Amino acid sequence: MKITVYLGTGGVGKTSLAAATAMARARGGAKSLVLTTDPARRLRTALGIAGNAAEQQVPLNGAGGGQLWGALLDVRATLDDAVRMYGKPEVVPRVLNHPIYATIASSLIGMPELMAVERIDQLIKRGFTDIVVDTAPSRHALEFLDKPILFADLAESGWVRLAGRTYRFAAASPIGLFGKTTFEVYSRVESILGTRLVTQILDFYSLFVSIAEGYSSRARQTVKLLKDPKVTEFRIVTTPQKAVADTGYFLGELESRGYPVSAVCVNRVWTPDAGSERPPGLEGELLDWYGAVRQTQQGQLRRLAAGFGARIGRIVPVPELEVDVGGLDSLEQIASSAALV
Amino acid sequence: MHEQARVAIFCGKGGVGKTTLCLAHGLRHASAGRRVVVITSHPLPELAVTLSLAGLATEYPAAAQNLFVVHLDAKELLAEVVRANFPMAILANAVLRSSLYNNLIDVAPGLKEFYFLARLQQLAERKGPSTGAGAHEFDMLLWDAPATGHFLGTLRAAKSFETYLSGPLAVAGAELARFFSNADSVALVPVTTLEEMAVTETVEMCKALSDEFRLMPSAVLLNMVSPAIGADHAELARLRGALTLGKLNGPAMRFAAERALLEVTRARELGALLAAPSVAVQRVRHWSSDIDLLAQAGESLAGLPAGI
């Protein structure tokens, strides 16, 4: 089994590289799947994925004995599934219709990452052996790694259990159950947030706690897989301009959490050499500008190699295409021009 | 004279250069003597900001006096509220350390966003002419907003407090919702590159902002464009002809021309869809430091309408 996680700041091209990687693996004979959170419309069409529907096989033309599959991570639908899977039948409809539930799926930062872990677990159970994931296009990419653990801690923390199991009695005689200091804290927090909000949240937890418990033990196992270098590799995606800063940041964060980093993919590198001839007019002006930008990028790549070459297995430059990335043909082009397998 | 908006919001897709252009704009005006506050709200750009501003004090001493970059951490803002609510520090700290408090604010829908917006509005109220009688602390407030999804989510937080909660927060929510749907208080400055995905997202974001908050862009910034943006019609037609007829020499020339012409098409499409002036910022060729990059990008921003 192989899990490849692409990680990086927003807008650097994680989704395209993840899709191109899955395609290259399929070409090499694997049954590979790309799990993506937010594909652009054309990529979504190319991969044939819609909604949270089951995985779709993508027809590949020509040689290669493997299969390419695509799947979209729909956070709300995955959370719904998890609630149905881990919740007791009588609790499920009350959780799904709870006013807090509607907002927890859409506005809780880190929820996409949490659900990605849940979905990876499902995919493994369904027999996919080569999974390529792109993390949510957020500034909080690292919550992909932190949230499952936080969530597990949450489910196991004393007050949530207390609130979850005994909330209804606690509401009737709070001092007896919480203890005096806790009650003092509780009522102060309540005065800041408003009674109704606090009541709603506690009520939600009282329903959700058993689901969170079921979920968290599985999430811990999946996170263990993500930390196993024999199974998982993390790849940092960046652009030439941000390469040094992004690599330093993500490498530090990943290493400190014990996740295996295998490569830095520098996307959108301008490859062809501008040469020395200068045509007149707009052509010349364009070529001049192109050559200067390319030269700057080469310098940025050299600085990346000098700064991190020894700490990272591979630095993979990925050429920028002259067209927009979207269709299967453009993924082919990326897969064939960069060593992403 | 039309009073300028209180907050200029640099918004758009991730990775298009919001932070860079927001800081570039701030640096430009700080150098000209205006007192500028740039607000960032997310952890990673905070890092980028620190890097970008290295050397500010030595290379642009005048601007360094006038440019303030403030990282607003919503969790820290909430902690201030807690401290204000408790007479004794020891009790306040007990609350702040308790898992009850920390878990509640983590899941309370929109709470952190709400406090962030409230502080932004508070800062906006303090904005005004920094010279003359009754001088204010600063006269320009720029918000380097998070990427589209989180940005819209932040603005919606004020509305949702108004619609589904009662109590003091709901009242404050209604006030915030009014502030952030008012063209006199906020000026939208979407930033985009001329790639398909970024352009699509910009158009969709502007539609959501118009539908939900009645906010229209004051100007659209086209970032990292080629010199072909702004070239005259005849020259572009010549270039297109040469590309089509296969008369361009070498892969670099063809690559540059193909991308440049695609950008020209995108810029036209965007112009037709958004009723706002656009300002093109050419991709910078060389820069000696991050601060130099900001200074160069800032020169292109001279074309922004007054009041931003």
XYZ file of C-alpha atoms in Angstrom:
649
model
C 0.000 0.000 0.000
C 1.152 3.495 -0.848
C -0.192 6.879 0.280
C 1.190 10.084 -1.213
C 0.190 13.412 0.308
C 0.723 16.707 -1.491
C 0.977 19.662 0.832
C 1.504 23.351 0.208
C 0.021 26.828 0.397
C -3.032 27.779 -1.658
C -2.765 28.138 -5.416
C 0.521 26.330 -6.004
C -0.991 23.443 -7.980
C -1.339 20.607 -5.463
C -4.404 19.167 -7.191
C -2.853 19.042 -10.652
C 0.314 17.402 -9.369
C -1.691 14.870 -7.346
C -3.777 13.995 -10.393
C -0.715 13.778 -12.660
C 1.003 11.508 -10.136
C -1.968 9.152 -9.926
C -2.051 9.064 -13.710
C 1.654 8.280 -13.990
C 1.226 5.456 -11.459
C -1.730 4.054 -13.419
C 0.388 4.151 -16.547
C 2.952 2.131 -14.644
C 0.408 -0.577 -13.872
C -0.996 0.462 -10.490
C -4.631 0.795 -9.511
C -4.313 4.357 -8.350
C -6.751 6.861 -6.978
C -6.536 10.623 -6.568
C -8.535 12.061 -3.668
C -9.034 15.760 -4.070
C -10.797 18.438 -2.069
C -11.287 21.259 -4.485
C -10.581 20.574 -8.140
C -11.118 23.250 -10.752
C -14.113 22.598 -12.933
C -12.180 21.276 -15.917
C -10.126 18.920 -13.804
C -13.275 17.711 -12.104
C -14.797 16.980 -15.508
C -11.630 15.281 -16.725
C -11.575 13.022 -13.684
C -15.311 12.425 -13.981
C -16.000 13.204 -10.350
C -19.126 14.785 -8.956
C -20.345 15.333 -5.433
C -19.368 12.821 -2.808
C -20.385 9.996 -5.098
C -18.337 6.831 -5.075
C -14.963 6.745 -6.763
C -15.059 7.118 -10.543
C -12.778 5.295 -12.919
C -11.144 7.564 -15.472
C -10.796 5.999 -18.910
C -7.172 6.088 -20.059
C -6.269 5.848 -23.704
C -3.327 3.854 -24.955
C -0.778 1.741 -23.162
C -0.461 0.960 -19.458
C -2.074 -1.896 -17.602
C -3.228 0.024 -14.525
C -6.336 1.945 -13.583
C -6.891 5.582 -12.698
C -9.670 6.534 -10.312
C -10.796 9.910 -9.054
C -12.696 10.827 -5.904
C -13.872 14.124 -4.528
C -13.742 14.849 -0.840
C -17.066 16.413 0.089
C -16.607 17.399 3.712
C -20.277 17.582 4.649
C -21.170 14.271 3.001
C -18.170 12.465 4.517
C -19.089 13.789 7.956
C -22.693 12.651 7.406
C -21.411 9.181 6.513
C -19.203 9.089 9.598
C -22.131 10.080 11.812
C -24.241 7.290 10.320
C -21.409 4.799 10.667
C -20.394 5.563 14.247
C -23.647 6.833 15.744
C -26.352 4.811 17.453
C -29.443 4.708 15.228
C -31.552 6.827 17.590
C -28.879 9.521 17.851
C -28.094 9.856 14.119
C -31.108 11.971 13.024
C -30.771 14.243 16.057
C -27.118 14.942 15.265
C -27.747 15.473 11.555
C -30.560 17.955 12.262
C -28.856 19.808 15.093
C -28.325 23.567 14.497
C -24.668 23.320 15.554
C -24.040 20.391 13.241
C -24.806 22.435 10.140
C -22.091 24.916 11.024
C -19.522 22.464 12.321
C -19.121 20.885 8.874
C -18.888 24.135 6.971
C -17.090 26.523 9.265
C -14.862 24.537 11.564
C -11.334 25.071 10.348
C -9.587 21.758 9.880
C -12.772 19.829 9.203
C -11.777 19.093 5.559
C -8.504 17.636 6.808
C -10.266 15.596 9.436
C -12.603 14.185 6.833
C -9.695 13.463 4.476
C -8.312 11.104 7.096
C -11.723 9.462 7.446
C -11.986 9.085 3.682
C -8.475 7.598 3.350
C -9.526 5.020 5.904
C -12.631 4.171 3.861
C -10.613 3.932 0.644
C -8.127 1.534 2.215
C -11.022 -0.629 3.365
C -12.408 -0.605 -0.164
C -9.178 -2.047 -1.489
C -7.397 0.902 -3.093
C -3.688 0.406 -2.690
C -2.247 3.524 -4.264
C -3.833 6.696 -2.929
C -2.710 10.201 -3.868
C -4.168 12.991 -1.738
C -4.078 16.714 -2.127
C -4.729 18.631 1.067
C -7.351 21.338 1.331
C -6.483 24.653 -0.289
C -6.251 26.432 3.019
C -3.597 28.291 4.889
C -4.090 25.739 7.581
C -2.734 22.777 5.652
C -1.046 21.366 8.719
C -4.335 20.831 10.481
C -4.543 17.816 8.215
C -2.080 16.330 10.628
C -3.142 17.911 13.880
C -6.904 17.720 13.807
C -7.425 13.954 13.990
C -5.300 13.877 17.103
C -6.940 16.963 18.575
C -10.303 15.472 17.840
C -9.355 12.214 19.485
C -8.104 14.134 22.509
C -11.327 16.067 22.559
C -13.406 12.911 22.613
C -11.321 11.580 25.439
C -11.066 14.748 27.495
C -12.841 14.758 30.795
C -15.165 17.665 30.368
C -16.524 16.541 27.016
C -17.307 13.145 28.476
C -18.863 14.824 31.443
C -20.807 17.276 29.343
C -21.671 14.591 26.836
C -22.900 11.976 29.253
C -24.437 14.066 31.968
C -25.213 17.365 30.324
C -28.944 17.081 30.867
C -28.538 16.453 34.562
C -25.760 18.997 34.737
C -28.115 21.599 33.319
C -30.496 20.888 36.192
C -27.942 21.075 39.016
C -24.642 22.244 37.555
C -22.729 22.922 40.755
C -23.037 19.390 42.051
C -21.587 17.872 38.924
C -19.019 20.368 37.761
C -17.572 21.328 41.113
C -17.449 24.912 42.312
C -14.453 26.206 40.369
C -15.519 24.562 37.152
C -18.977 25.973 37.581
C -17.570 29.447 38.166
C -15.535 29.115 34.958
C -18.495 27.679 33.108
C -20.851 30.465 34.058
C -18.279 33.108 33.141
C -17.708 31.535 29.744
C -21.470 31.412 29.379
C -21.778 35.100 30.142
C -19.268 35.860 27.388
C -20.616 33.558 24.699
C -24.300 33.782 25.573
C -26.394 31.102 27.244
C -28.106 29.871 24.137
C -24.889 29.251 22.235
C -23.254 27.405 25.114
C -26.378 25.324 25.683
C -26.531 24.443 22.012
C -22.890 23.414 21.911
C -23.150 21.283 25.037
C -26.337 19.708 23.769
C -24.581 18.943 20.500
C -21.666 17.364 22.310
C -23.979 15.236 24.381
C -25.128 13.689 21.110
C -21.844 13.773 19.266
C -19.491 12.377 21.888
C -20.118 8.707 21.147
C -19.605 9.311 17.438
C -16.371 11.193 18.119
C -15.133 8.307 20.253
C -15.789 5.754 17.526
C -14.223 7.980 14.953
C -11.133 8.928 16.919
C -9.803 5.424 17.511
C -9.861 4.831 13.751
C -8.366 8.245 13.040
C -5.447 7.419 15.294
C -4.757 4.275 13.272
C -4.871 6.176 9.993
C -2.520 8.829 11.354
C -0.152 6.022 12.346
C -0.150 4.881 8.718
C 0.527 8.447 7.600
C 3.627 8.502 9.805
C 4.974 5.220 8.472
C 7.652 5.926 5.847
C 7.125 2.471 4.340
C 3.536 3.440 3.502
C 3.359 7.212 3.207
C 5.365 9.984 1.647
C 4.699 13.688 1.963
C 5.597 15.980 -0.902
C 5.803 19.723 -0.491
C 4.460 21.702 -3.448
C 5.658 25.230 -4.037
C 6.534 27.694 -6.797
C 10.009 29.020 -7.618
C 9.353 32.365 -5.940
C 8.160 30.836 -2.669
C 10.360 27.728 -2.777
C 12.870 28.568 -0.069
C 10.387 30.043 2.427
C 7.696 27.362 1.915
C 10.160 24.486 2.086
C 11.712 25.766 5.288
C 8.311 26.189 6.888
C 6.655 22.923 5.849
C 9.751 20.802 6.289
C 10.159 22.054 9.842
C 6.510 21.489 10.708
C 6.386 18.007 9.143
C 9.640 16.831 10.650
C 8.708 18.038 14.113
C 5.502 15.986 13.892
C 7.350 12.928 12.657
C 5.947 12.758 9.115
C 8.156 11.456 6.286
C 8.958 14.056 3.599
C 10.231 12.595 0.337
C 10.324 15.473 -2.135
C 9.826 19.145 -2.848
C 8.009 19.719 -6.134
C 8.662 23.168 -7.555
C 5.722 23.839 -9.832
C 5.453 26.294 -12.722
C 9.095 26.454 -13.670
C 9.699 28.187 -16.997
C 11.904 25.768 -18.854
C 12.818 26.737 -22.434
C 15.961 28.859 -22.708
C 15.310 32.316 -24.146
C 18.449 32.232 -26.308
C 20.287 35.346 -27.369
C 18.359 36.556 -30.405
C 16.030 39.497 -29.824
C 13.223 40.053 -32.361
C 11.892 43.628 -32.692
C 8.726 45.090 -31.162
C 6.400 43.393 -28.713
C 7.989 40.011 -29.443
C 11.355 41.261 -28.264
C 9.891 42.921 -25.197
C 8.092 39.691 -24.258
C 11.151 37.539 -24.802
C 13.321 39.901 -22.756
C 10.879 39.782 -19.896
C 10.520 36.005 -20.191
C 14.304 35.517 -20.124
C 14.702 37.705 -17.044
C 11.948 35.909 -15.119
C 13.381 32.534 -16.093
C 16.823 33.571 -14.919
C 15.365 34.675 -11.574
C 13.618 31.307 -11.237
C 16.873 29.452 -11.919
C 18.482 31.417 -9.102
C 15.606 30.524 -6.780
C 15.999 26.821 -7.637
C 19.745 27.022 -6.952
C 19.100 28.602 -3.559
C 16.588 25.862 -2.749
C 19.119 23.146 -3.623
C 21.851 24.867 -1.632
C 19.624 25.321 1.414
C 17.732 22.038 1.522
C 19.322 19.622 -0.941
C 20.966 17.669 1.841
C 17.786 17.377 3.934
C 15.383 16.342 1.169
C 15.550 13.283 -1.020
C 14.474 14.961 -4.214
C 13.834 18.393 -5.638
C 11.510 17.990 -8.617
C 11.085 20.954 -10.968
C 7.710 20.790 -12.757
C 7.560 22.803 -15.976
C 4.767 25.317 -16.466
C 2.597 24.494 -19.464
C 1.737 27.111 -22.058
C -1.933 26.151 -21.688
C -4.152 25.971 -18.605
C -4.019 22.743 -16.669
C -7.339 20.950 -16.722
C -7.938 18.174 -19.188
C -6.413 14.702 -19.173
C -4.006 15.718 -21.942
C -2.468 18.437 -19.773
C -2.098 15.955 -16.897
C -0.328 13.602 -19.339
C 1.969 16.436 -20.252
C 2.860 17.133 -16.607
C 3.246 13.434 -15.818
C 5.604 12.942 -18.742
C 7.720 16.046 -18.135
C 8.341 15.697 -14.392
C 9.516 12.785 -12.260
C 6.388 12.549 -10.124
C 6.005 8.758 -9.872
C -15.400 65.156 -2.083
C -16.353 61.555 -1.603
C -15.079 60.277 1.714
C -12.782 57.334 1.254
C -13.761 53.915 2.493
C -12.507 52.966 5.931
C -11.010 49.556 5.102
C -9.532 48.443 1.781
C -9.816 44.662 1.456
C -7.291 42.801 -0.698
C -9.088 39.526 -1.424
C -8.938 36.647 -3.900
C -7.742 33.119 -4.564
C -4.867 31.615 -2.638
C -1.440 32.255 -4.129
C -2.357 35.180 -6.393
C -0.303 37.702 -4.423
C -2.764 39.374 -2.028
C -0.169 39.803 0.713
C 2.484 41.064 -1.702
C 0.235 43.680 -3.300
C -1.325 44.711 -0.007
C 2.120 45.337 1.464
C 3.333 46.952 -1.752
C 0.405 49.371 -1.624
C 1.047 50.061 2.058
C 4.771 50.625 1.492
C 4.100 53.000 -1.382
C 1.808 55.214 0.675
C 3.879 54.965 3.835
C 6.856 56.228 1.823
C 4.728 59.186 0.746
C 4.057 60.051 4.378
C 0.698 58.452 5.074
C 0.320 56.365 8.204
C -0.686 52.877 7.101
C -1.911 49.860 9.046
C -1.930 46.480 7.294
C -4.004 43.777 8.977
C -3.249 40.115 8.398
C -5.203 37.315 10.007
C -3.573 34.049 9.026
C -0.481 32.302 10.289
C 1.487 31.574 7.130
C 1.409 35.023 5.553
C 2.523 36.294 8.903
C 5.714 34.476 8.111
C 5.758 35.912 4.609
C 5.204 39.375 6.039
C 8.126 39.082 8.397
C 10.356 37.985 5.551
C 9.111 40.661 3.167
C 9.702 43.468 5.581
C 13.251 42.523 6.479
C 15.382 45.549 5.659
C 12.478 48.003 5.750
C 14.047 50.179 8.431
C 17.400 50.475 6.669
C 16.216 50.756 3.058
C 13.029 52.775 3.551
C 13.449 54.599 6.865
C 10.673 57.081 6.070
C 8.200 54.297 5.330
C 9.282 52.316 8.374
C 8.011 55.174 10.574
C 4.569 54.995 8.986
C 3.932 51.362 8.121
C 2.444 49.072 10.742
C 1.738 45.417 10.083
C -0.628 43.971 12.641
C -1.357 40.298 12.946
C -4.819 39.886 14.444
C -5.118 36.522 16.105
C -8.786 35.827 16.785
C -7.989 33.543 19.681
C -5.912 36.257 21.302
C -8.769 38.742 20.792
C -11.127 36.400 22.611
C -8.612 36.032 25.395
C -8.717 39.821 25.787
C -12.484 39.634 26.183
C -12.076 37.014 28.872
C -9.468 39.080 30.703
C -11.734 42.113 30.541
C -14.554 40.055 32.047
C -12.597 38.817 35.014
C -11.473 41.096 37.787
C -8.660 38.770 38.848
C -5.891 37.639 36.516
C -5.674 34.283 38.234
C -9.310 33.494 37.429
C -8.977 34.753 33.866
C -5.971 32.518 33.331
C -7.849 29.557 34.774
C -10.551 30.116 32.173
C -8.075 30.560 29.334
C -6.290 27.337 30.263
C -9.436 25.281 30.794
C -10.290 22.751 28.122
C -13.931 23.762 28.527
C -13.168 27.252 27.274
C -10.777 26.142 24.549
C -13.115 23.522 23.156
C -16.105 25.836 23.248
C -14.425 28.585 21.277
C -13.052 26.065 18.803
C -16.462 24.750 17.843
C -18.584 27.855 18.419
C -19.571 28.590 14.841
C -18.048 31.760 13.502
C -17.015 33.037 16.917
C -13.376 33.690 16.095
C -14.277 35.275 12.774
C -16.808 37.413 14.575
C -14.275 38.796 17.033
C -11.823 39.371 14.222
C -14.345 41.470 12.280
C -15.342 43.346 15.413
C -11.733 44.378 16.012
C -11.310 45.355 12.380
C -14.371 47.570 12.604
C -13.064 49.061 15.842
C -9.773 49.915 14.134
C -11.663 51.399 11.195
C -13.510 53.744 13.555
C -10.147 55.074 14.733
C -9.010 55.863 11.229
C -8.838 59.451 10.045
C -6.535 62.253 8.883
C -3.211 61.828 10.675
C -2.267 65.478 10.426
C -3.820 68.707 11.626
C -6.149 69.255 14.547
C -7.512 66.101 16.158
C -4.963 63.941 14.364
C -5.732 60.225 14.165
C -3.331 57.365 14.694
C -3.404 56.297 11.053
C -5.126 57.277 7.841
C -5.030 54.101 5.794
C -6.280 50.663 6.810
C -5.634 47.662 4.547
C -6.844 44.115 5.202
C -4.804 41.350 3.644
C -7.742 38.928 3.613
C -7.522 35.130 3.686
C -8.216 33.123 0.495
C -11.722 33.320 -1.001
C -13.500 30.530 0.913
C -12.262 31.564 4.325
C -12.729 35.249 3.485
C -16.390 34.785 2.548
C -16.811 32.565 5.617
C -15.431 35.357 7.793
C -17.838 37.939 6.372
C -20.746 35.527 6.707
C -19.943 35.027 10.388
C -21.314 38.474 11.190
C -24.516 37.690 9.333
C -25.025 34.318 10.968
C -24.692 35.833 14.422
C -27.429 38.197 13.439
C -29.715 35.508 12.078
C -29.557 32.605 14.455
C -28.446 33.758 17.833
C -29.946 35.967 20.436
C -28.312 38.151 23.058
C -25.585 40.783 22.962
C -23.554 39.039 20.256
C -26.544 39.057 17.897
C -26.948 42.817 18.335
C -23.243 43.340 17.684
C -23.567 40.947 14.729
C -26.268 43.084 13.136
C -24.058 46.133 13.463
C -21.077 44.306 11.975
C -23.188 42.991 9.103
C -24.198 46.572 8.311
C -20.623 47.803 8.455
C -19.321 45.106 6.129
C -22.132 45.607 3.587
C -21.530 49.309 3.235
C -19.495 50.754 0.387
C -18.671 53.785 2.550
C -16.914 51.595 5.064
C -15.202 48.973 2.915
C -13.540 49.076 -0.508
C -13.076 45.734 -2.241
C -9.844 45.215 -4.130
C -9.882 41.707 -5.649
C -6.470 40.431 -6.683
C -6.114 37.826 -9.425
C -3.632 36.363 -11.840
C -4.812 35.776 -15.397
C -4.957 32.003 -15.107
C -8.266 30.306 -15.775
C -8.801 29.044 -12.220
C -7.996 32.363 -10.602
C -10.193 34.326 -13.006
C -13.142 31.958 -12.484
C -12.779 32.178 -8.720
C -12.543 35.970 -8.836
C -15.743 36.241 -10.855
C -17.569 33.876 -8.494
C -16.266 35.678 -5.425
C -17.402 39.056 -6.768
C -20.828 37.617 -7.504
C -21.145 36.269 -3.951
C -20.004 39.607 -2.489
C -22.513 41.467 -4.617
C -25.416 39.079 -3.904
C -24.842 38.672 -0.183
C -23.259 41.941 0.894
C -24.125 44.353 -1.935
C -20.410 45.085 -2.308
C -18.865 45.859 -5.706
C -15.128 45.863 -6.438
C -13.524 49.294 -6.445
C -10.708 48.049 -8.669
C -9.342 44.679 -9.768
C -5.614 44.017 -9.573
C -4.203 41.770 -12.300
C -1.034 40.372 -10.806
C 2.078 38.873 -12.407
C 1.008 39.672 -15.947
C 3.229 39.852 -19.029
C 4.167 43.051 -20.877
C 1.523 42.123 -23.475
C -1.170 43.440 -21.107
C -1.405 47.050 -22.095
C 0.219 46.573 -25.504
C -1.698 48.201 -28.345
C -4.202 46.365 -30.452
C -2.167 46.279 -33.666
C 0.897 44.841 -31.942
C -1.174 42.135 -30.284
C -2.797 41.265 -33.616
C 0.671 40.982 -35.175
C 1.849 38.705 -32.385
C -1.239 36.527 -32.680
C -0.722 36.273 -36.427
C 2.931 35.309 -36.060
C 2.053 32.623 -33.498
C -0.749 31.177 -35.634
C 1.389 31.119 -38.773
C 4.257 29.433 -36.944
C 6.554 32.389 -37.523
C 7.845 32.667 -33.961
C 11.346 31.338 -33.386
C 12.200 28.959 -30.601
C 10.222 27.267 -27.819
C 10.771 30.144 -25.354
C 9.259 32.712 -27.734
C 6.296 30.468 -28.498
C 5.735 29.712 -24.821
C 5.875 33.390 -23.853
C 3.599 34.452 -26.726
C 1.034 31.730 -26.114
C 0.715 32.523 -22.417
C 0.725 36.267 -23.002
C -2.076 36.060 -25.578
C -4.101 33.796 -23.311
C -3.744 36.429 -20.578
C -4.928 39.166 -22.921
C -8.074 37.145 -23.675
C -8.673 36.503 -19.968
C -8.241 40.173 -19.091
C -10.892 41.073 -21.686
C -13.295 38.448 -20.375
C -12.792 39.629 -16.816
C -13.271 43.260 -17.832
C -16.572 42.369 -19.499
C -17.834 40.519 -16.410
C -16.787 42.948 -13.670
C -17.754 46.574 -13.857
C -14.570 47.842 -12.229
C -11.355 49.429 -13.444
C -8.419 47.028 -13.590
C -4.797 47.757 -12.764
C -2.112 45.481 -14.208
C 0.968 44.599 -12.178
C 3.673 43.117 -14.365
C 5.590 40.118 -13.069
C 8.775 41.575 -11.632
C 11.948 40.493 -13.448
C 14.658 40.777 -10.806
C 14.686 41.915 -7.233
C 17.500 42.250 -4.732
C 15.373 41.643 -1.614
C 11.730 41.071 -0.748
C 11.354 44.708 0.154
C 12.721 45.637 -3.290
C 10.081 43.345 -4.860
C 7.383 45.200 -2.897
C 8.737 48.564 -3.983
C 8.787 47.517 -7.657
C 5.274 46.034 -7.518
C 4.086 49.167 -5.720
C 5.022 51.359 -8.682
C 2.396 49.602 -10.794
C -0.242 50.392 -8.181
C -0.100 54.117 -8.953
C -3.116 53.487 -11.188
C -5.409 52.524 -8.314
C -8.346 54.907 -7.878
C -8.005 57.412 -5.035
C -9.655 56.386 -1.793
C -8.206 52.887 -1.610
